[in-house]
Coordinates of C-alpha atoms and ligand atoms in Angstrom, one line a residue:
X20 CA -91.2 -179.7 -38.2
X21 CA -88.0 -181.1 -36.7
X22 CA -86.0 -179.0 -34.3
X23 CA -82.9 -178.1 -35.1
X24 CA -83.1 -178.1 -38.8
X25 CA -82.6 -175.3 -41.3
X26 CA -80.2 -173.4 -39.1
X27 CA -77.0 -171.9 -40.5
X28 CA -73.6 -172.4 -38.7
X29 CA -73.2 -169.2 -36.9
X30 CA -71.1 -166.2 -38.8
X31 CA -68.6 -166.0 -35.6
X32 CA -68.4 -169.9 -36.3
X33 CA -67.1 -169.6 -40.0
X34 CA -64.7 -166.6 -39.1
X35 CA -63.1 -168.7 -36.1
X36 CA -61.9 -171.4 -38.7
X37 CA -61.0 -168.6 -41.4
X38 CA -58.4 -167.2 -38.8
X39 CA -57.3 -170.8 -37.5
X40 CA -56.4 -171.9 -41.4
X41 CA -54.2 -168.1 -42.1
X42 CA -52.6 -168.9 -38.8
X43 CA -52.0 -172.9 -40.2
X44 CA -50.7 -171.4 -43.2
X45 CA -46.6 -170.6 -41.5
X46 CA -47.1 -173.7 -39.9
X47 CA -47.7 -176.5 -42.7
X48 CA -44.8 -175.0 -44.4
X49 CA -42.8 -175.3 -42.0
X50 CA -43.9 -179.3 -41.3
X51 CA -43.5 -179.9 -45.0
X52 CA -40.6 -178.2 -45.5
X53 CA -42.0 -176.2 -48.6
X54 CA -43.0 -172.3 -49.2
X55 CA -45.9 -174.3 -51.5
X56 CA -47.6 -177.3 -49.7
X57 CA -49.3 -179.7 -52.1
X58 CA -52.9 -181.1 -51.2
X59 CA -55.1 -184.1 -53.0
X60 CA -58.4 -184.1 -52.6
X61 CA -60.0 -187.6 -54.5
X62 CA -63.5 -187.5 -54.2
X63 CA -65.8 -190.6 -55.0
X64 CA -69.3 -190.8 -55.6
X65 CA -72.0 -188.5 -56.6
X66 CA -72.4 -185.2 -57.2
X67 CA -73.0 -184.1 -54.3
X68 CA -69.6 -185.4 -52.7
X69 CA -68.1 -183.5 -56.0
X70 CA -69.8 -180.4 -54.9
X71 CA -68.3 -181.3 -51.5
X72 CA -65.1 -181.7 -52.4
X73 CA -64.9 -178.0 -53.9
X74 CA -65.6 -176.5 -50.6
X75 CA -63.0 -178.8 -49.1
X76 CA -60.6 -177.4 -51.4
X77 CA -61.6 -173.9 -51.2
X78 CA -60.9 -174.7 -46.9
X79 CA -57.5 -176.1 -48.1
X80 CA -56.2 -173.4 -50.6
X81 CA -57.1 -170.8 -47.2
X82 CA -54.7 -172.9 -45.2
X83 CA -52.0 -172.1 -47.9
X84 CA -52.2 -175.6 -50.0
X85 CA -52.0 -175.5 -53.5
X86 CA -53.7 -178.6 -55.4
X87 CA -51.9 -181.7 -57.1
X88 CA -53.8 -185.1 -58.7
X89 CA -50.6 -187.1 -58.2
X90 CA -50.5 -189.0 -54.8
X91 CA -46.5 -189.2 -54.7
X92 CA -46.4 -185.3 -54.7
X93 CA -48.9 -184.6 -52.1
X94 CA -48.0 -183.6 -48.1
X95 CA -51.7 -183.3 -47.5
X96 CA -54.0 -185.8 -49.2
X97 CA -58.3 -186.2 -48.0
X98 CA -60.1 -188.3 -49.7
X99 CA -63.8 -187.8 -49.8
X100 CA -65.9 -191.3 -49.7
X101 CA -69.1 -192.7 -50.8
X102 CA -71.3 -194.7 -48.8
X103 CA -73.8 -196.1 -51.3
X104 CA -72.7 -199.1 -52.4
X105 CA -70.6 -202.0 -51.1
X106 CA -68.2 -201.9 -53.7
X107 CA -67.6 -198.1 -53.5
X108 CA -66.6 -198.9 -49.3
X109 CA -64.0 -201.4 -51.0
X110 CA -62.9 -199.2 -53.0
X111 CA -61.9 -196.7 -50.8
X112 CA -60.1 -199.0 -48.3
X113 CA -58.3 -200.1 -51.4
X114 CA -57.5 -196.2 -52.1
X115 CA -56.5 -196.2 -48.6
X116 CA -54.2 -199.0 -48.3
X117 CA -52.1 -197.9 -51.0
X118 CA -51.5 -194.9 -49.6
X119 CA -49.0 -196.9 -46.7
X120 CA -46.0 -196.9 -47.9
X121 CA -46.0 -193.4 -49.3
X122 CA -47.1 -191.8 -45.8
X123 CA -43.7 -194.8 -44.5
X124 CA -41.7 -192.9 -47.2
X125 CA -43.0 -189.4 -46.1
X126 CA -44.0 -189.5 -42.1
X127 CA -44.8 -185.5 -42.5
X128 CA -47.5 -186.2 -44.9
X129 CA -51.5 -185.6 -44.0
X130 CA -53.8 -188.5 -44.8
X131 CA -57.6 -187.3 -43.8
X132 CA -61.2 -189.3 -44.7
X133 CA -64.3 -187.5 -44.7
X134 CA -67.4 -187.9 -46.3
X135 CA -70.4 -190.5 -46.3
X136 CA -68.2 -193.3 -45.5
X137 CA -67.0 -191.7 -42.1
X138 CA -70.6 -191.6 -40.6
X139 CA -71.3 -195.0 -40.0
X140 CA -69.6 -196.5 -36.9
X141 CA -68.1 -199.5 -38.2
X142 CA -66.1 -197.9 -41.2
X143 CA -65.1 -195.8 -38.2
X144 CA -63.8 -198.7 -36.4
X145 CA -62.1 -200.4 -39.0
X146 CA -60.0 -196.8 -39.7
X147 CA -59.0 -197.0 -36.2
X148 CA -57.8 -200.3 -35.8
X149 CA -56.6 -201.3 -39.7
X150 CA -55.1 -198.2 -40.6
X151 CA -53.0 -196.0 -38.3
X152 CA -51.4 -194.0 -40.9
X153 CA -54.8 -191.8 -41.2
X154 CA -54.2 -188.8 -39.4
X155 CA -58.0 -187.5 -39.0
X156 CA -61.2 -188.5 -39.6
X157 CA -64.6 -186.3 -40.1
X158 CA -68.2 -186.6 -41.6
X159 CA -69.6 -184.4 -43.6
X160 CA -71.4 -182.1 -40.9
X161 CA -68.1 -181.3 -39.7
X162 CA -66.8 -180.8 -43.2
X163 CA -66.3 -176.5 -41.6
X164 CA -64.1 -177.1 -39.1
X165 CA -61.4 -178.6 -41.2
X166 CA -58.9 -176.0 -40.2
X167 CA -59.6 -176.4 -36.3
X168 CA -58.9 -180.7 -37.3
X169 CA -55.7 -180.5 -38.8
X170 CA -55.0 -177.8 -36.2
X171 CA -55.4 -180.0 -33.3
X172 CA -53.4 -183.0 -35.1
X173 CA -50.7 -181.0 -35.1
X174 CA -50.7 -179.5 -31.9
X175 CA -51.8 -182.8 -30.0
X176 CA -49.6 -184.9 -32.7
X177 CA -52.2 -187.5 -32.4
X178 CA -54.6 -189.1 -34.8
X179 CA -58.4 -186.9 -34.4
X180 CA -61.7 -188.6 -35.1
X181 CA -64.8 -185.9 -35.5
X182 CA -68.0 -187.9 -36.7
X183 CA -70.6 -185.8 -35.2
X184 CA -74.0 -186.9 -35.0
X185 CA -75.9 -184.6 -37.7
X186 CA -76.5 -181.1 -36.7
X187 CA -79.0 -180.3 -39.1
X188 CA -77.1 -177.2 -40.1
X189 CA -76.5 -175.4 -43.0
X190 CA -72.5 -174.2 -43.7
X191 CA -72.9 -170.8 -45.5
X192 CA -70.0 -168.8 -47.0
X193 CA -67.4 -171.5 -47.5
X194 CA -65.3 -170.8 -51.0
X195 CA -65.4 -173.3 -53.4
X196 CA -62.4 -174.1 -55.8
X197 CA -64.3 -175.4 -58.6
X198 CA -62.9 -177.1 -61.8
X199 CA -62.7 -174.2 -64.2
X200 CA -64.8 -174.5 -67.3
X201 CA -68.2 -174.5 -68.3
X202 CA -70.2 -176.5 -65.8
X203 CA -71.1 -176.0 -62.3
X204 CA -72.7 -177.8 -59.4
X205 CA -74.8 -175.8 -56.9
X206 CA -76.2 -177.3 -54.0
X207 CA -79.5 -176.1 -52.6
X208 CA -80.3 -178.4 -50.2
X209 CA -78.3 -181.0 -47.7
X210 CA -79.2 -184.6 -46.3
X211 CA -82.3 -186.5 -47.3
X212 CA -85.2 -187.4 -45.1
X213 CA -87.3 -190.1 -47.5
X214 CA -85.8 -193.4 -46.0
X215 CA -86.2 -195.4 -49.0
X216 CA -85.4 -199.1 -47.5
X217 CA -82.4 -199.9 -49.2
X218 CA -80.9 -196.6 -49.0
X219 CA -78.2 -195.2 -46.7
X220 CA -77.8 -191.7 -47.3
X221 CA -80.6 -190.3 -44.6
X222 CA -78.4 -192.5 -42.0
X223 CA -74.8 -190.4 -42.9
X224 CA -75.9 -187.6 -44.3
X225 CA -78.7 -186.6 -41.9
X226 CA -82.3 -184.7 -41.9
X227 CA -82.8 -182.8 -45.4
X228 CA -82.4 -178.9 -44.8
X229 CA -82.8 -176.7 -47.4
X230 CA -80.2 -173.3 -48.1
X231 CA -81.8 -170.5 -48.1
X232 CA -83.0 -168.6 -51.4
X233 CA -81.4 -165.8 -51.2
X234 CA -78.2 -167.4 -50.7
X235 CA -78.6 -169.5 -53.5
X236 CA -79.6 -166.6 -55.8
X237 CA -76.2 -165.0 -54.5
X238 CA -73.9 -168.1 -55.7
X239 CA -76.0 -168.6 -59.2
X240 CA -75.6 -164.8 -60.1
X241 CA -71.5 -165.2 -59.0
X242 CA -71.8 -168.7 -61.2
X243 CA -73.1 -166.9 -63.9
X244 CA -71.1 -163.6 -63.8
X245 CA -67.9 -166.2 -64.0
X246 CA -68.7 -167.2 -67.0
X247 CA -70.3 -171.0 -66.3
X248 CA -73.0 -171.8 -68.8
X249 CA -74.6 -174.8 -67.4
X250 CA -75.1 -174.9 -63.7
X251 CA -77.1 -178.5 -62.1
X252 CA -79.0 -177.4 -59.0
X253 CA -78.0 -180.5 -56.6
X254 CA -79.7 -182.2 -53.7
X255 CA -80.9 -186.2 -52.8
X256 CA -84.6 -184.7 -53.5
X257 CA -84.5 -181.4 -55.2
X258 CA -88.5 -181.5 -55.6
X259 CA -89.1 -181.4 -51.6
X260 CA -87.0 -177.8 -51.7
X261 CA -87.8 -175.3 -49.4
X262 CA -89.5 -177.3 -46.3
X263 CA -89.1 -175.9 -43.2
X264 CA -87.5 -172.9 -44.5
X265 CA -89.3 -169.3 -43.0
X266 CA -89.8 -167.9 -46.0
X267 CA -92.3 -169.8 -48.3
X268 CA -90.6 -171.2 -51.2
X269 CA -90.6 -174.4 -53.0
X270 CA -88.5 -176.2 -55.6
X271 CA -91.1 -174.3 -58.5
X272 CA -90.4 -170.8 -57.2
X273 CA -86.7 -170.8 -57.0
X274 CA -86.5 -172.1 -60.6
X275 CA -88.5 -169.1 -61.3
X276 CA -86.1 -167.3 -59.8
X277 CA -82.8 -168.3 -61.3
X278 CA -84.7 -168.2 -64.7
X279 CA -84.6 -164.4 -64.1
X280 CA -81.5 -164.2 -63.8
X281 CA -80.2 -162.1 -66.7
X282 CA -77.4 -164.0 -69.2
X283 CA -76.9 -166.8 -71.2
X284 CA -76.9 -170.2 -69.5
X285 CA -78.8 -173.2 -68.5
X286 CA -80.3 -174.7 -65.4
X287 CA -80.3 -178.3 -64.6
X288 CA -81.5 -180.0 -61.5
X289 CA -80.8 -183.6 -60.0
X290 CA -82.3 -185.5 -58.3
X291 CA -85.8 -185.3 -58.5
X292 CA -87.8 -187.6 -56.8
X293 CA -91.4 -188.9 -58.5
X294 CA -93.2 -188.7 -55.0
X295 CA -92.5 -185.0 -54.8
X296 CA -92.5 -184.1 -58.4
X297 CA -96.1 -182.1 -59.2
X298 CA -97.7 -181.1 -62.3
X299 CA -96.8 -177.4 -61.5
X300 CA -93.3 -178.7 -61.4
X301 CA -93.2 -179.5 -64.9
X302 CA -95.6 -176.5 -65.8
X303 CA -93.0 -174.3 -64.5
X304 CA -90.3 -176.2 -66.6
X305 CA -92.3 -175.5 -69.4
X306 CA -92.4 -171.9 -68.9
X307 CA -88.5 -171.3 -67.9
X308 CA -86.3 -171.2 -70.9
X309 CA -83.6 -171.9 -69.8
X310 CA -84.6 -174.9 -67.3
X311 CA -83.5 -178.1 -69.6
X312 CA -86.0 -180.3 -70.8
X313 CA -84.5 -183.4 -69.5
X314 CA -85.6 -184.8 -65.9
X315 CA -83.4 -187.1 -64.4
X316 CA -86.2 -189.2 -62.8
X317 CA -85.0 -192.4 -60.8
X318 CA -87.7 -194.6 -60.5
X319 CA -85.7 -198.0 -59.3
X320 CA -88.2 -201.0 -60.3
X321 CA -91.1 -201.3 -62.2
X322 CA -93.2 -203.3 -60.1
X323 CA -95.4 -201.2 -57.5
X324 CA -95.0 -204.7 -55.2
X325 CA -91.5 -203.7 -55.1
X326 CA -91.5 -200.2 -55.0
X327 CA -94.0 -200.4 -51.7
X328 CA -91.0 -202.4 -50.2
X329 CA -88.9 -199.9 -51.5
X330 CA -90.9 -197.2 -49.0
X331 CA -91.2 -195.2 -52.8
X332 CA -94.2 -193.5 -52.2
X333 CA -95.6 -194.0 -55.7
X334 CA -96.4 -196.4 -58.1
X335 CA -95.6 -197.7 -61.6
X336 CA -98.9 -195.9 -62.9
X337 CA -98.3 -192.6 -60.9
X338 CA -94.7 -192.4 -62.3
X339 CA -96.2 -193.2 -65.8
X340 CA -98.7 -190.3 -65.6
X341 CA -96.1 -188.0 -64.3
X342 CA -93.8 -189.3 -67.6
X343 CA -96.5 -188.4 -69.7
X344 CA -97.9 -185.7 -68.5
X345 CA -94.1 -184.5 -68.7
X346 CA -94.1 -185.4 -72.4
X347 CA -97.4 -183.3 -73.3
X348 CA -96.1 -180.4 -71.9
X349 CA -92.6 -179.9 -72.6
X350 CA -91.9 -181.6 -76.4
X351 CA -88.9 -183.2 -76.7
X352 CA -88.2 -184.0 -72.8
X353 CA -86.1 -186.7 -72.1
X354 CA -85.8 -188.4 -69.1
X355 CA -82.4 -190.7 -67.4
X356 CA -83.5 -192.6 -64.1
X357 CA -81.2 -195.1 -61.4
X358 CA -82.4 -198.7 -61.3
X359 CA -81.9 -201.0 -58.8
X360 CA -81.8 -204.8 -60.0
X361 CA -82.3 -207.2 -57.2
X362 CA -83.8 -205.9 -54.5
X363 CA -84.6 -208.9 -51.8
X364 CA -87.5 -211.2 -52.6
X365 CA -87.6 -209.1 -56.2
X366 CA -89.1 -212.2 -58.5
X367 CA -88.0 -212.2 -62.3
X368 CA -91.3 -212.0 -63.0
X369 CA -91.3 -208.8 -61.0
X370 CA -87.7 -208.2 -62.7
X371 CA -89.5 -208.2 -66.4
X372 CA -92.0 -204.9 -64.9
X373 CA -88.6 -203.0 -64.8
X374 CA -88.3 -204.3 -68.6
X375 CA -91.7 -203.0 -69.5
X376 CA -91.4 -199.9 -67.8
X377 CA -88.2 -199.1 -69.6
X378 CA -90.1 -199.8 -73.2
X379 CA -92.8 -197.1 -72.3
X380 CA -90.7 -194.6 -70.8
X381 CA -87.8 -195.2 -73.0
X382 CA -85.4 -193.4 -71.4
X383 CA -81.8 -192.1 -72.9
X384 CA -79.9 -193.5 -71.0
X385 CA -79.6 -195.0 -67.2
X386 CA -77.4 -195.6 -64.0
X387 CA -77.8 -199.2 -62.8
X388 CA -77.3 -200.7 -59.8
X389 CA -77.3 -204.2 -58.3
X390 CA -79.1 -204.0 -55.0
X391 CA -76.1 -203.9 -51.7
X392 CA -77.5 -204.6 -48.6
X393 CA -76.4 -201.3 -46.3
X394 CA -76.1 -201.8 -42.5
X395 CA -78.5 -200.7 -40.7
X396 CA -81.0 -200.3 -43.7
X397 CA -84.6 -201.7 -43.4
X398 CA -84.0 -203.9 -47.0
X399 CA -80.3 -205.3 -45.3
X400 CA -82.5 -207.4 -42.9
X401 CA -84.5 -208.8 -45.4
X402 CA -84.6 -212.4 -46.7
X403 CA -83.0 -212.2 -50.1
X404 CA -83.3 -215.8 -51.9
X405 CA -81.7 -214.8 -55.4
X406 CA -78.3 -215.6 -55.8
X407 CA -75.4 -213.2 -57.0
X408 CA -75.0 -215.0 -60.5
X409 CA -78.8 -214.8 -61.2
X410 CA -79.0 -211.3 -60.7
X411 CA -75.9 -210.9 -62.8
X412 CA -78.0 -212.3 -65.8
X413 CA -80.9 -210.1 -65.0
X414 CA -78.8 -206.8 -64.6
X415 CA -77.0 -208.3 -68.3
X416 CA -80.4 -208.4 -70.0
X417 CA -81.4 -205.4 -68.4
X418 CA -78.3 -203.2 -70.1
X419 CA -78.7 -204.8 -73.5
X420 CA -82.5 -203.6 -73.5
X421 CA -81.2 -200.2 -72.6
X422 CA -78.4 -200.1 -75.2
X423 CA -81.5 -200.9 -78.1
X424 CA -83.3 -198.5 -76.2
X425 CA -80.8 -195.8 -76.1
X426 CA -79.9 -195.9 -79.4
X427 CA -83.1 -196.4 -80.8
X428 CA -84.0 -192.7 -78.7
X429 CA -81.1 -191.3 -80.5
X430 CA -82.0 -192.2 -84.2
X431 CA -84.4 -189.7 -85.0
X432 CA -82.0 -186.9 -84.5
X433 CA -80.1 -187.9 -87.4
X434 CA -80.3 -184.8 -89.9
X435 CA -81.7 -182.6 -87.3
X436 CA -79.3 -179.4 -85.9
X437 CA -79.3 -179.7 -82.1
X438 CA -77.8 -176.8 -79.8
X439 CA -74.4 -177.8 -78.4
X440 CA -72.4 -176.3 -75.3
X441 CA -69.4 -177.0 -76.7
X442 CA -66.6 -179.1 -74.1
X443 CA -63.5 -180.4 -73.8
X444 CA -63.6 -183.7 -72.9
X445 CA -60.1 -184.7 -73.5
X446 CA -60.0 -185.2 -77.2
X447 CA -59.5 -181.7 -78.2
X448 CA -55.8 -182.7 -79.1
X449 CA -57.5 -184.6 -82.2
X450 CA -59.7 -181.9 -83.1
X451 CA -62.9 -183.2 -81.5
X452 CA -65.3 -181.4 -79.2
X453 CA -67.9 -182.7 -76.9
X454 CA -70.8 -181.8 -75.2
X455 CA -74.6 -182.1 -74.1
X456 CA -77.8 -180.9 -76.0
X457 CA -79.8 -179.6 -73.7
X458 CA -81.9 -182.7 -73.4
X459 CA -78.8 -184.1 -71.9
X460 CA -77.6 -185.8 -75.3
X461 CA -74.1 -186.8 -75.6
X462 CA -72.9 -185.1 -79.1
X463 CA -69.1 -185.6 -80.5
X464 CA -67.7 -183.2 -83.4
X465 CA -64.9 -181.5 -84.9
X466 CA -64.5 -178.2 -83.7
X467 CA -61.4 -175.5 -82.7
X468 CA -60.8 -175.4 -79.2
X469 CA -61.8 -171.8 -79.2
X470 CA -65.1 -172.6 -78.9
X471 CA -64.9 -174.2 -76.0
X472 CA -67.3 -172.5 -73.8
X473 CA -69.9 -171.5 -76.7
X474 CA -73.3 -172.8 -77.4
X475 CA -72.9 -174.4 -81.2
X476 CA -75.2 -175.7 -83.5
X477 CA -74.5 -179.0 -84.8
X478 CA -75.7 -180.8 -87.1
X479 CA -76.4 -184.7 -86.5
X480 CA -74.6 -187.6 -89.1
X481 CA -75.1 -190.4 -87.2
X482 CA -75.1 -192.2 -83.9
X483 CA -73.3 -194.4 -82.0
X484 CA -74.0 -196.5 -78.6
X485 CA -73.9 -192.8 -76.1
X486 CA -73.3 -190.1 -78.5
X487 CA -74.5 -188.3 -81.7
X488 CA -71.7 -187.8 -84.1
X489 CA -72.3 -184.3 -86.0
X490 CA -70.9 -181.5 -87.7
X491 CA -70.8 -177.8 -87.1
X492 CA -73.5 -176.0 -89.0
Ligands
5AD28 N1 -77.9 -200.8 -53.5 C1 -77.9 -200.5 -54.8 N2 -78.2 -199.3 -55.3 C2 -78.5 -198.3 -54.4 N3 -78.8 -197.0 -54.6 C3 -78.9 -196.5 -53.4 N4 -78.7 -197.4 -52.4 C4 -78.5 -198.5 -53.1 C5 -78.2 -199.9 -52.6 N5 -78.2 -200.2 -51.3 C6 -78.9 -196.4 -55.9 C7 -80.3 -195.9 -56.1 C8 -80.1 -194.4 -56.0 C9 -78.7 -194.2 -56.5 C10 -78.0 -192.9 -56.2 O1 -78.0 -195.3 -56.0 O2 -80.7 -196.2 -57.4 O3 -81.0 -193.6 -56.8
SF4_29 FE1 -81.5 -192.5 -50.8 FE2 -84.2 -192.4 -51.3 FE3 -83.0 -190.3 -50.2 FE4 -82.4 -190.9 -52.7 S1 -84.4 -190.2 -51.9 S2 -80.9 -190.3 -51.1 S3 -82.5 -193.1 -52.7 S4 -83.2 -192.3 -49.3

């Protein structure tokens, strides 16, 4: 086992930054000139960052800020960046850039980065010579000591950069603002250590480390007490849970465990990956009511030449026994995966095994990605021979097999009543609700807002490309 890892930041630690942001509070009002200080906090990217992002406001709110979505209004704005992709980099430098004149127009305003992005020394670079207007920089290991940052900006009135190498620790007892509602992300584990080739997350957000179960238990029970009815569990690898950790848990157990909890809610999990993802997995799925029967799966390519190069760990007839050994044991599983299109030296030959695989597994739906070469990945260093364009048809074909796909999953349900946790999605205004079966189907219909909140039954009229369109039965 690694040194270091599966350590919690020390109590004394936590408390030091809990006193620094009361005693911040006098002070940013003063510098803004406000009794309530506004902050932003935009997070991109996955869930993870979004479960990020709440303990970064639930930092912010103890320094005395309240929270705004409108740039123009806010004297302290972080934004929280993704890594993972190219075009999510150029996206926050574009995010960045127009943030100029309003920090020209406003020179008391805040402007921090944190996040994925932050981690990798040439994003940090390019902050320090493009943009002077950011007033501090950290990664996501350093994510805690928020209060002691913005402290030392203003004391020192100069611009802080804190991109620690990872730490391997665990933060414990940070509050989280989370959007109010019906839906909650819970992390149980931190940083990833599979090293899939193309992949940049085990570079920025170091070794995987794994919160303790008890803790976990803690913040489900609060979760559920609160009111939310469908909590994800979150982590790059939710299936390798537990490692390291004293006490002997895995992934199965702690399932187990939340199942027991009294009340009436769901469990989700993301990600799972196939390497990790055992029979007694999916027994124990089986077993726990209120675990979902949906897996989000990602299994990238179809082609076990590719998937090698990948570093995967399995193969296209592994994950297809683990698909149907899934299917024999929990009826009515569905299952959503992330597929990359263009990895270098992928052949279109090799392109048409994704195809194939997504006819067998047939999944709902899909996230899909164009391969990015990441620096300091194994796959950025390899020859890639296919041009942009070409893969641009290939990622074409490959959404228009999913949309048949999709919709074709989604057919049978017509005239069936599915259970709904009823949502407001923004269309309540026109009567309409939205939510998820617990298979992770889309489902639009007219309801009150009242029920917002409630599990439904609704019965399915018809489909369209995402959703099922139904009535309250
Ligand atoms: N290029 C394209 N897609 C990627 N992903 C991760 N790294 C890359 C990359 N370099 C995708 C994978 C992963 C999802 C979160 O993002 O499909 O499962
Ligand atoms: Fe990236 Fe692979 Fe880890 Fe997922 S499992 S975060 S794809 S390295």
């Amino acid at each position: 086992m690694p040194i270091n890892v599966h350590r919690e930041v020390p109590v004394d630690a936590i408390e030091e930054q809990n006193r620094i942001a009361e005693f911040l509070r006098p002070r940013l009002r003063e510098r803004f000139h406000t009794p309530n200080p506004l902050a932003m906090v935009h997070t991109f990217g996955c869930q993870q960052n979004v479960a990020d992002g709440e303990k970064l406001k639930g930092i912010l709110a103890q320094m005395g800020f309240s929270f705004t979505g409108f740039p123009e209004q806010a004297d302290l704005i972080l934004f929280n960046t993704c890594a993972i992709r190219e075009n999510a980099e150029t996206k926050v430098f574009g995010n960045i850039g127009n943030l100029k004149q309003l920090k020209a127009a406003k020179p008391s305003m805040l402007i921090g980065i944190c996040g994925c992005m932050t981690e990798q020394s040439h994003v940090v670079e390019k902050l320090k010579k493009s943009y002077p207007y950011v007033s501090f920089v950290f990664g996501s290991h350093s994510a805690y000591l928020l209060p002691s940052l913005v402290q030392c900006c203003l004391d020192e009135g100069k611009r802080i950069f804190r991109v620690a190498p990872d730490d391997g620790c665990v933060a414990e007892g940070i509050p989280a603002v989370r959007e109010e509602g019906v839906k909650a992300w819970l992390p149980i584990m931190y940083g990833c250590d599979n090293f899939c080739s193309y992949c940049v997350v085990p570079y920025v957000r170091g070794r995987e480390r794994s919160r303790r179960p008890e803790r976990i238990l803690a913040e489900f029970r609060e979760l559920v007490e609160t009111g939310y009815k469908d909590i994800t569990l979150l982590g790059q690898n939710v299936n390798s849970y537990g490692k390291g950790l004293e006490e002997p848990v895995d992934f199965s157990s702690l399932l187990e465990q939340l199942n027991a909890v009294p009340g009436d809610f769901r469990i989700r999990f993301m990600t799972s990956h196939p390497k990790d993802c055992t029979h007694r997995l999916i027994d124990t799925i089986a077993r726990c009511e209120k675990v979902c029967s949906h897996i989000h799966l990602p299994v990238q390519c179809g082609s076990s030449r590719i998937l090698k190069e990948m570093n995967r760990h399995y193969d296209r007839e592994g994950y297809l026994e683990l698909v149907r050994y899934a299917r024999e044991k929990i009826p009515g599983i569905t299952f959503t995966s992330d597929i990359i299109v263009g990895f270098p030296g992928e052949t279109y030959e090799e392109f048409q095994e994704t195809l194939s695989l997504l006819r067998e597994v047939k999944y709902v739906s899909l996230y899909t990605f164009i391969f990015s070469p990441r620096p300091g990945t194994k796959a950025a260093k390899l020859p890639d021979p296919v041009r942009g364009e070409e893969k641009g048809r290939w990622f074409r074909e490959l959404l228009a097999l999913q949309d048949e796909i999709g919709l074709e999953q989604m057919q049978p349900y017509i005239g069936q009543t599915v259970q709904v946790l009823a949502e407001d999605w923004g269309k309540v205004g026109d009567g309409l609700l939205q939510g998820r079966t617990e298979s992770n189907l889309i489902v639009e219909f007219p309801g009150e807002p009242s029920l917002v909140g409630q599990f439904v039954q609704v019965k399915v009229r018809s489909v369209k490309k995402w959703a099922l369109l139904g009535q309250l039965d």
